[in-house]
PDB file of C-alpha atoms in Angstrom:
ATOM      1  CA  UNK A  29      46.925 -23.468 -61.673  1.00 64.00           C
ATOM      2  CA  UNK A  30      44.352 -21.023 -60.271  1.00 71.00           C
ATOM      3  CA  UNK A  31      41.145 -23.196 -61.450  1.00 73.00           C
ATOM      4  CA  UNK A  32      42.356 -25.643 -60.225  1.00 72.00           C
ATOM      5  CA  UNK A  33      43.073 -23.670 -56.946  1.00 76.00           C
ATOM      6  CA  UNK A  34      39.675 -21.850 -57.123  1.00 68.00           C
ATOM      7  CA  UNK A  35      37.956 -25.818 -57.628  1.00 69.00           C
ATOM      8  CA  UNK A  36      39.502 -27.331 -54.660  1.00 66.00           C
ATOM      9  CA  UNK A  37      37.952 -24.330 -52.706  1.00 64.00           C
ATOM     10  CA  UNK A  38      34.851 -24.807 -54.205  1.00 64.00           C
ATOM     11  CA  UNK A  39      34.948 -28.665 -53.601  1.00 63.00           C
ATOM     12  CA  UNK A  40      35.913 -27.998 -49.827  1.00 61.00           C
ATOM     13  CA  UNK A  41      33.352 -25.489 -49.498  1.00 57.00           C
ATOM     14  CA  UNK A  42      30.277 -27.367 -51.107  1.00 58.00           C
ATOM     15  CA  UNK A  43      30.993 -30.965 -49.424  1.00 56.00           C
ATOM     16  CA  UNK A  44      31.655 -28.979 -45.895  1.00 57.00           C
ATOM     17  CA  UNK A  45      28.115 -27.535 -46.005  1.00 56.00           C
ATOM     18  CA  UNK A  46      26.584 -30.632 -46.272  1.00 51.00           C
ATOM     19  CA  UNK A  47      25.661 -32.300 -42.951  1.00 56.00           C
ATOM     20  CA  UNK A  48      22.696 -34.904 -42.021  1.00 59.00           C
ATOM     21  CA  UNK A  49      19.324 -33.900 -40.827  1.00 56.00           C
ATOM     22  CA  UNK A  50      19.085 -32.214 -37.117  1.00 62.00           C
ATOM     23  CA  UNK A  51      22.900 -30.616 -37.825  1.00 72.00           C
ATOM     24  CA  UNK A  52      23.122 -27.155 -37.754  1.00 74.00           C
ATOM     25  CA  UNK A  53      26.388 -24.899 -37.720  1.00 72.00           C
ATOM     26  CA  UNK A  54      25.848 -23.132 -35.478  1.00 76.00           C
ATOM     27  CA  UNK A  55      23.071 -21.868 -32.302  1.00 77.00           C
ATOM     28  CA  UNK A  56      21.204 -19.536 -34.262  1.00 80.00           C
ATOM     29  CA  UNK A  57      20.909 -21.865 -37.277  1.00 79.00           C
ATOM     30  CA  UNK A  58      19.112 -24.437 -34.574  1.00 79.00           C
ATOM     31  CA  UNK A  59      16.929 -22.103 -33.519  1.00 78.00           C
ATOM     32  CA  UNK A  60      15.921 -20.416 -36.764  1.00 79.00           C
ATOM     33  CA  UNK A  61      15.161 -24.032 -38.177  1.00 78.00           C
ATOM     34  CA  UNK A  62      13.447 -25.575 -35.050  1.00 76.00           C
ATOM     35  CA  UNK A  63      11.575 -22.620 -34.386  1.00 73.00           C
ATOM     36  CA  UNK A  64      10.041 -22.483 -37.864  1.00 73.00           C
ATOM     37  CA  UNK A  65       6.652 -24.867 -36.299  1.00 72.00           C
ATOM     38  CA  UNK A  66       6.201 -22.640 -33.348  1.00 67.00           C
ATOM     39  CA  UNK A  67       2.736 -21.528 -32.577  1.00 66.00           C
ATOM     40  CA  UNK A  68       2.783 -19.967 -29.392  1.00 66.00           C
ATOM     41  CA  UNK A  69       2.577 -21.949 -25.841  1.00 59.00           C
ATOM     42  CA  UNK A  70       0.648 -25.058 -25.508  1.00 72.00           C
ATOM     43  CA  UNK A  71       0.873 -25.351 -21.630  1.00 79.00           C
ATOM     44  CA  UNK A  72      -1.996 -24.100 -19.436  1.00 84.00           C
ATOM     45  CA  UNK A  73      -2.525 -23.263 -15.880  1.00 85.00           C
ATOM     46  CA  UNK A  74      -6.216 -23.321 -16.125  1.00 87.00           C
ATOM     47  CA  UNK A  75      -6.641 -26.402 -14.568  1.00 87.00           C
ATOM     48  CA  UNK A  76      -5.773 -24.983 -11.031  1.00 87.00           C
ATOM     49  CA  UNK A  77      -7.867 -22.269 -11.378  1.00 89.00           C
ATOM     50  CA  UNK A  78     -11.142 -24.437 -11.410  1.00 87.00           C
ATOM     51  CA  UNK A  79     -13.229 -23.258  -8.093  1.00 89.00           C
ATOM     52  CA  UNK A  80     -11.385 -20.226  -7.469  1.00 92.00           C
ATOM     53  CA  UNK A  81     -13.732 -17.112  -8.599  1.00 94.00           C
ATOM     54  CA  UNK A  82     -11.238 -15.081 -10.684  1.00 95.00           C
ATOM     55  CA  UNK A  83     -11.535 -11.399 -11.654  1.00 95.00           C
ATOM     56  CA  UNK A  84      -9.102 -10.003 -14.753  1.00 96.00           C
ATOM     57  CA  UNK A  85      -6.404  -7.004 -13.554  1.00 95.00           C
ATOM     58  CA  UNK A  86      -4.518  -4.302 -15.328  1.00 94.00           C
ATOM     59  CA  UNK A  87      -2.140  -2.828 -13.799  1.00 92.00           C
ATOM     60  CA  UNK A  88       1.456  -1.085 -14.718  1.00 88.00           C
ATOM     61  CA  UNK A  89       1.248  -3.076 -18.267  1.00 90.00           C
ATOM     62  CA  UNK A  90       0.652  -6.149 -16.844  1.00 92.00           C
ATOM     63  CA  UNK A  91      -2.479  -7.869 -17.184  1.00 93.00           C
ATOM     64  CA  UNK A  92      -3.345 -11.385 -15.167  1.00 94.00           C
ATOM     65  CA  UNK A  93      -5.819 -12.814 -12.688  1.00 95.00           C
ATOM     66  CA  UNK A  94      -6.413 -12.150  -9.140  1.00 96.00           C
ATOM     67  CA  UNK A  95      -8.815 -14.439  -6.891  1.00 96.00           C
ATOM     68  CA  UNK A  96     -12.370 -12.584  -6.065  1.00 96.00           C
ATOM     69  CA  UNK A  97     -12.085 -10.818  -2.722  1.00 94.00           C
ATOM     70  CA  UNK A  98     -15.582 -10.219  -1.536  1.00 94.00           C
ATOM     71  CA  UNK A  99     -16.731 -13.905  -1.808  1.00 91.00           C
ATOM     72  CA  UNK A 100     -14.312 -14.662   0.273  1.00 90.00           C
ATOM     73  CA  UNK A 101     -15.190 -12.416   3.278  1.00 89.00           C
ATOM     74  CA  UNK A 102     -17.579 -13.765   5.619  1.00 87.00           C
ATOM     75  CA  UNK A 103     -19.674 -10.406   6.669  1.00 85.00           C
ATOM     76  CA  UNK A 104     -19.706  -9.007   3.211  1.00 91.00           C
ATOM     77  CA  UNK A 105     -21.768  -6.606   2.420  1.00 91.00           C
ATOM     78  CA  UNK A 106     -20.460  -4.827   5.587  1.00 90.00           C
ATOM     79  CA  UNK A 107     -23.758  -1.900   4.648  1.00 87.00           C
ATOM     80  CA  UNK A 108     -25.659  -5.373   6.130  1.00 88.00           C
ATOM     81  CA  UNK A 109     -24.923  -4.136   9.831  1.00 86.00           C
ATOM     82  CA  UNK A 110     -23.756  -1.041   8.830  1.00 86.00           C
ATOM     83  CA  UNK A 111     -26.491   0.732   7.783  1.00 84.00           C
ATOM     84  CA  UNK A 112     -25.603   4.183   9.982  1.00 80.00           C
ATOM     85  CA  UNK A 113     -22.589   6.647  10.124  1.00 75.00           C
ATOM     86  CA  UNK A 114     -20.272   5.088  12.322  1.00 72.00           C
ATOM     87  CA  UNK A 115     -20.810   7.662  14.882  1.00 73.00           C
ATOM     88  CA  UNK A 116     -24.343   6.459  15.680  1.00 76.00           C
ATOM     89  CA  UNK A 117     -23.398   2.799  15.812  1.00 76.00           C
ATOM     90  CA  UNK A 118     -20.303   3.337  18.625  1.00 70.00           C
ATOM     91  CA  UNK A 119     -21.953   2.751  22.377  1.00 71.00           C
ATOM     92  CA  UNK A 120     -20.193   3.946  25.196  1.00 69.00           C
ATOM     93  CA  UNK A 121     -19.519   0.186  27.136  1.00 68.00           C
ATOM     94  CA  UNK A 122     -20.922  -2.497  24.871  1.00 70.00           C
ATOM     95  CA  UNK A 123     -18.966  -4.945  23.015  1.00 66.00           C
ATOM     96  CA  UNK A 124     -17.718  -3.836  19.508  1.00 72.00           C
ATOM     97  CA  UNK A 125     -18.799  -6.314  16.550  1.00 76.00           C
ATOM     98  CA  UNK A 126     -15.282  -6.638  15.697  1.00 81.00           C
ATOM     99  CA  UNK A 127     -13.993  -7.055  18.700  1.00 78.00           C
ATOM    100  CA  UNK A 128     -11.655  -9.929  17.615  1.00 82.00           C
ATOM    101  CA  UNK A 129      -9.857  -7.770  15.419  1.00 87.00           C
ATOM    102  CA  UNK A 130      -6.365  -6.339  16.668  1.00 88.00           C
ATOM    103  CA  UNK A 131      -4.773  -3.626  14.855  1.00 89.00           C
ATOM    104  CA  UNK A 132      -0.998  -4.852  14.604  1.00 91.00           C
ATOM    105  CA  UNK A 133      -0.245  -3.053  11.323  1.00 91.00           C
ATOM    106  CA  UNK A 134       1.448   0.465  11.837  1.00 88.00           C
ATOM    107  CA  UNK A 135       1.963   2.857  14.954  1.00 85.00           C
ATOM    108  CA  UNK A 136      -1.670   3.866  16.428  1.00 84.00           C
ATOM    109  CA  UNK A 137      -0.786   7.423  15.917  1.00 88.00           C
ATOM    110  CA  UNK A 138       0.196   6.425  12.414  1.00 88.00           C
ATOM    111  CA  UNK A 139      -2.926   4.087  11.327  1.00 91.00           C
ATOM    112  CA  UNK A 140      -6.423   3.861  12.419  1.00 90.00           C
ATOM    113  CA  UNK A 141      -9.465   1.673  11.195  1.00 89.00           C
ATOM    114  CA  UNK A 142     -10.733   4.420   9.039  1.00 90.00           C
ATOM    115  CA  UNK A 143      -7.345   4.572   7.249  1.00 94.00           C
ATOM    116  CA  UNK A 144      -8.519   1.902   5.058  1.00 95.00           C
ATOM    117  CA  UNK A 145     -12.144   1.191   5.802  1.00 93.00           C
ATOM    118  CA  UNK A 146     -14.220   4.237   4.422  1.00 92.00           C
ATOM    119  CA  UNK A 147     -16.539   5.031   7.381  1.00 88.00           C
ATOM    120  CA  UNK A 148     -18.493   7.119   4.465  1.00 88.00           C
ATOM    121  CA  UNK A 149     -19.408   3.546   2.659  1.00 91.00           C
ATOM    122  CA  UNK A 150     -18.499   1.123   4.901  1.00 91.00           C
ATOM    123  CA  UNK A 151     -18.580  -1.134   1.593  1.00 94.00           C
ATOM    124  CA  UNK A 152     -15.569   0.072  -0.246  1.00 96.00           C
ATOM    125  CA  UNK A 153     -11.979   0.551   0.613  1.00 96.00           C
ATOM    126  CA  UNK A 154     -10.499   4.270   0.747  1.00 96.00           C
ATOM    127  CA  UNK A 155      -7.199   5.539  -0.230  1.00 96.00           C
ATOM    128  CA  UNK A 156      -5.380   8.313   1.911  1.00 94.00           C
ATOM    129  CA  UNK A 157      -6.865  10.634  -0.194  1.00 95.00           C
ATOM    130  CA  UNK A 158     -10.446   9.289   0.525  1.00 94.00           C
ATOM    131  CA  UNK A 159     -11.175   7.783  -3.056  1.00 96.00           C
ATOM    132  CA  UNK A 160     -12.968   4.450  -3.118  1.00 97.00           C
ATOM    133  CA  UNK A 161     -11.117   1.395  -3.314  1.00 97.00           C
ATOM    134  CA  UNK A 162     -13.355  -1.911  -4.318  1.00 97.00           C
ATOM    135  CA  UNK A 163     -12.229  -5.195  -2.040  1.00 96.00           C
ATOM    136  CA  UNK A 164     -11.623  -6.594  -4.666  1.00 96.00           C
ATOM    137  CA  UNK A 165      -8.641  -4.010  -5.530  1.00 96.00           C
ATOM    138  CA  UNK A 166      -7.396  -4.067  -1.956  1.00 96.00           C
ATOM    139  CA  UNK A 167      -4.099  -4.040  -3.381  1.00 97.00           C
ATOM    140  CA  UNK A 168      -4.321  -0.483  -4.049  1.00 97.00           C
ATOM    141  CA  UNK A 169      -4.624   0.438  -0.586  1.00 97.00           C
ATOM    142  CA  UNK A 170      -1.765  -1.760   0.366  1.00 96.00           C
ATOM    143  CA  UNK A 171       0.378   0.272  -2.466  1.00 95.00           C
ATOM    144  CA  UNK A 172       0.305   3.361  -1.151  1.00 95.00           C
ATOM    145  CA  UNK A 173       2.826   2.344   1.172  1.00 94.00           C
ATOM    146  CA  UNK A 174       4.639  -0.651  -0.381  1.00 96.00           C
ATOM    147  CA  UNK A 175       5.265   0.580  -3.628  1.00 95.00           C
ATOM    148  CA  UNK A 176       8.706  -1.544  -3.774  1.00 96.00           C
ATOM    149  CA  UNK A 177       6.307  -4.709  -3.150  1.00 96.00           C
ATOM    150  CA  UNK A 178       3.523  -3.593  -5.208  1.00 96.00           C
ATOM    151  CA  UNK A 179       6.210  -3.190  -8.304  1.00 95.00           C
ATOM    152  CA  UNK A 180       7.971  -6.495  -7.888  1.00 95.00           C
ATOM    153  CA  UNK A 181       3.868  -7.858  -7.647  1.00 95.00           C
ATOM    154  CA  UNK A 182       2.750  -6.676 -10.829  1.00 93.00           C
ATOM    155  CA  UNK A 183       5.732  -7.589 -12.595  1.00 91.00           C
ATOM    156  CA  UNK A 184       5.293 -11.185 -10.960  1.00 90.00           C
ATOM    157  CA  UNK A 185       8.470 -11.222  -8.452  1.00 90.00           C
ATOM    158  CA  UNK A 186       6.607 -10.869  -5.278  1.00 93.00           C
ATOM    159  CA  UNK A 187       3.469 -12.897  -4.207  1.00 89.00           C
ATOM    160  CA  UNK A 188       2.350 -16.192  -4.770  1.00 90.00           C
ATOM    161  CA  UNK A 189       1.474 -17.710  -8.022  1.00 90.00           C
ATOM    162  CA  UNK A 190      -1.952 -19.706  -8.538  1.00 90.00           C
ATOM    163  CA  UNK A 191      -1.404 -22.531 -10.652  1.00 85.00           C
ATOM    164  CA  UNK A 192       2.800 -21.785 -11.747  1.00 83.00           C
ATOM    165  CA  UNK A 193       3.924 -19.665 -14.349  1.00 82.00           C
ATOM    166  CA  UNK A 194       2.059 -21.150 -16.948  1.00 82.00           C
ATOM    167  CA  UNK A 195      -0.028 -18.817 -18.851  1.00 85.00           C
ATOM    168  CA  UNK A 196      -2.810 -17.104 -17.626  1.00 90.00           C
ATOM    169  CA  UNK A 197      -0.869 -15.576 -15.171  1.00 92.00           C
ATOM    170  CA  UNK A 198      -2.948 -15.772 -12.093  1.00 94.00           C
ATOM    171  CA  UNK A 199      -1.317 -14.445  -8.862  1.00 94.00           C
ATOM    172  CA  UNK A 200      -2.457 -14.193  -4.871  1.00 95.00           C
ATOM    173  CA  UNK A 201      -2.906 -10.864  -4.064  1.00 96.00           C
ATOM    174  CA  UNK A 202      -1.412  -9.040  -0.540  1.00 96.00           C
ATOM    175  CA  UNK A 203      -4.839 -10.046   1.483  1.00 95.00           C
ATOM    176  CA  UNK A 204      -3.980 -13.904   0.457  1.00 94.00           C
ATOM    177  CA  UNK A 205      -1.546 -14.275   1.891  1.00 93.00           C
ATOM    178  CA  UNK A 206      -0.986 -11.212   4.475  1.00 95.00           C
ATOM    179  CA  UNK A 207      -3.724 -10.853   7.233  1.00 94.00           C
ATOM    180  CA  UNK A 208      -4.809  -6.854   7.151  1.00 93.00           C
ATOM    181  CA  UNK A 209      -4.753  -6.391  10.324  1.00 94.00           C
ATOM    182  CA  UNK A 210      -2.005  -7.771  11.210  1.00 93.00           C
ATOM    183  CA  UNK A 211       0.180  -8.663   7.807  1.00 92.00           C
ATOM    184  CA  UNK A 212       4.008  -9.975   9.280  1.00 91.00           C
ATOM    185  CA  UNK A 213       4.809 -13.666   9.356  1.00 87.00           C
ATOM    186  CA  UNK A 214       5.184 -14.982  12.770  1.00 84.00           C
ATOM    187  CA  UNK A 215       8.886 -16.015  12.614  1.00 83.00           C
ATOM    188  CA  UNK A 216       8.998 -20.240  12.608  1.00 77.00           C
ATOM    189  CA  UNK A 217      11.263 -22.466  13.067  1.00 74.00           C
ATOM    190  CA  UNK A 218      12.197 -24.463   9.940  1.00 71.00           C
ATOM    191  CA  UNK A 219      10.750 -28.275   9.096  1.00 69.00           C
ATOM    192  CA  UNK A 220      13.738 -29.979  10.076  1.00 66.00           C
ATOM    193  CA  UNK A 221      16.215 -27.441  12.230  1.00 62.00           C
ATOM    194  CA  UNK A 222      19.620 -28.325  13.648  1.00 65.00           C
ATOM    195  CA  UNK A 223      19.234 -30.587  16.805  1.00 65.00           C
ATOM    196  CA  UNK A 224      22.782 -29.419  18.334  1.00 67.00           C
ATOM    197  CA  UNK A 225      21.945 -26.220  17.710  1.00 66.00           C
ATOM    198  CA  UNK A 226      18.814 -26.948  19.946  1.00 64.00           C
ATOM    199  CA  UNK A 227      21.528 -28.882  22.663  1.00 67.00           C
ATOM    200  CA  UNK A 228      23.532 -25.818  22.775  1.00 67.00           C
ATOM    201  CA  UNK A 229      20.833 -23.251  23.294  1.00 66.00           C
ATOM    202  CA  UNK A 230      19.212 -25.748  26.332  1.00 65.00           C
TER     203      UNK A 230
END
């Protein structure tokens, strides 16, 4: 009685198992089998990258692309004009050269042009502790006092993404997309905005 209790099971058992191709018991069987021609990503964000000058970053773990800053600014090398200690340069009554230029960043007591401009080298960045900062690293001044920003950006949460999420990672930096001098959004009313709303408000 118990063979042929112990051959039913056996039956049951063998014929169960047997299922047609692209069948799987269960998740982990699917992925185990499916994932057995995997060679690593085929999609590429190069492509959008093409005529933007990028420059390689570490930072925090992370390493991607940023777009080259100094290119990109139109009086660059600032030693071009500057070529004297700042001192020398001011004139009591004349028009500064960057006269256009508002300081709407922090409280005047709080920030100054020389907080981030190194009057020393008029070429590099400083921090608050008056180490040079290349433009092209301008991020690192920025970080000194949005560190919650500056973490979610080199993890990839904040900032704009060149190209998706494809690999190579290649993300904006603060400066492309924040003006310096004045870095908060002007607030904007959205594309297509409540007309009744706009009734009630007249």
């Amino acid at each position: 009685m118990n063979k042929w209790i112990y051959g039913f099971v056996f039956l049951m058992l063998f014929f169960s198992c047997k299922h047609g191709e692209g069948e799987y018991h269960g998740v982990v069987e699917k992925i185990e089998a499916e994932s057995k021609n995997y060679h690593g990503v085929t999609v590429s964000s190069e492509q959008y990258h093409d005529g933007i000058d990028m420059i390689k970053i570490s930072e925090g773990g992370h390493e991607f692309l940023i777009p080259e800053r100094k290119g990109q600014i139109k009086m660059y090398a600032c030693t071009e004009c500057h070529n004297k200690p700042l001192s020398k340069m001011q004139t009591e009554g004349e028009q500064k050269a960057h006269w256009d230029i508002k300081l709407v960043h922090a409280n005047e007591n709080t920030m100054s042009c020389v907080t981030c401009h190194n009057p020393d080298n008029m070429d590099q960045l400083k921090s608050l502790t008056h180490k040079e900062i290349d433009f092209n690293k301008s991020y690192n001044v920025c970080n000194q006092c949005h560190t919650k920003q500056f973490e979610d950006w080199k993890g990839g949460a904040h900032g704009k993404k060149i190209g998706g999420w494809a690999p190579p990672r290649a993300s904006m930096t603060c400066v492309n997309c924040h003006n310096p001098h004045k870095p908060h959004f002007e607030s904007k009313w959205p594309a297509r905005f409540n007309t009744q709303t706009v009734k009630e408000r007249e």
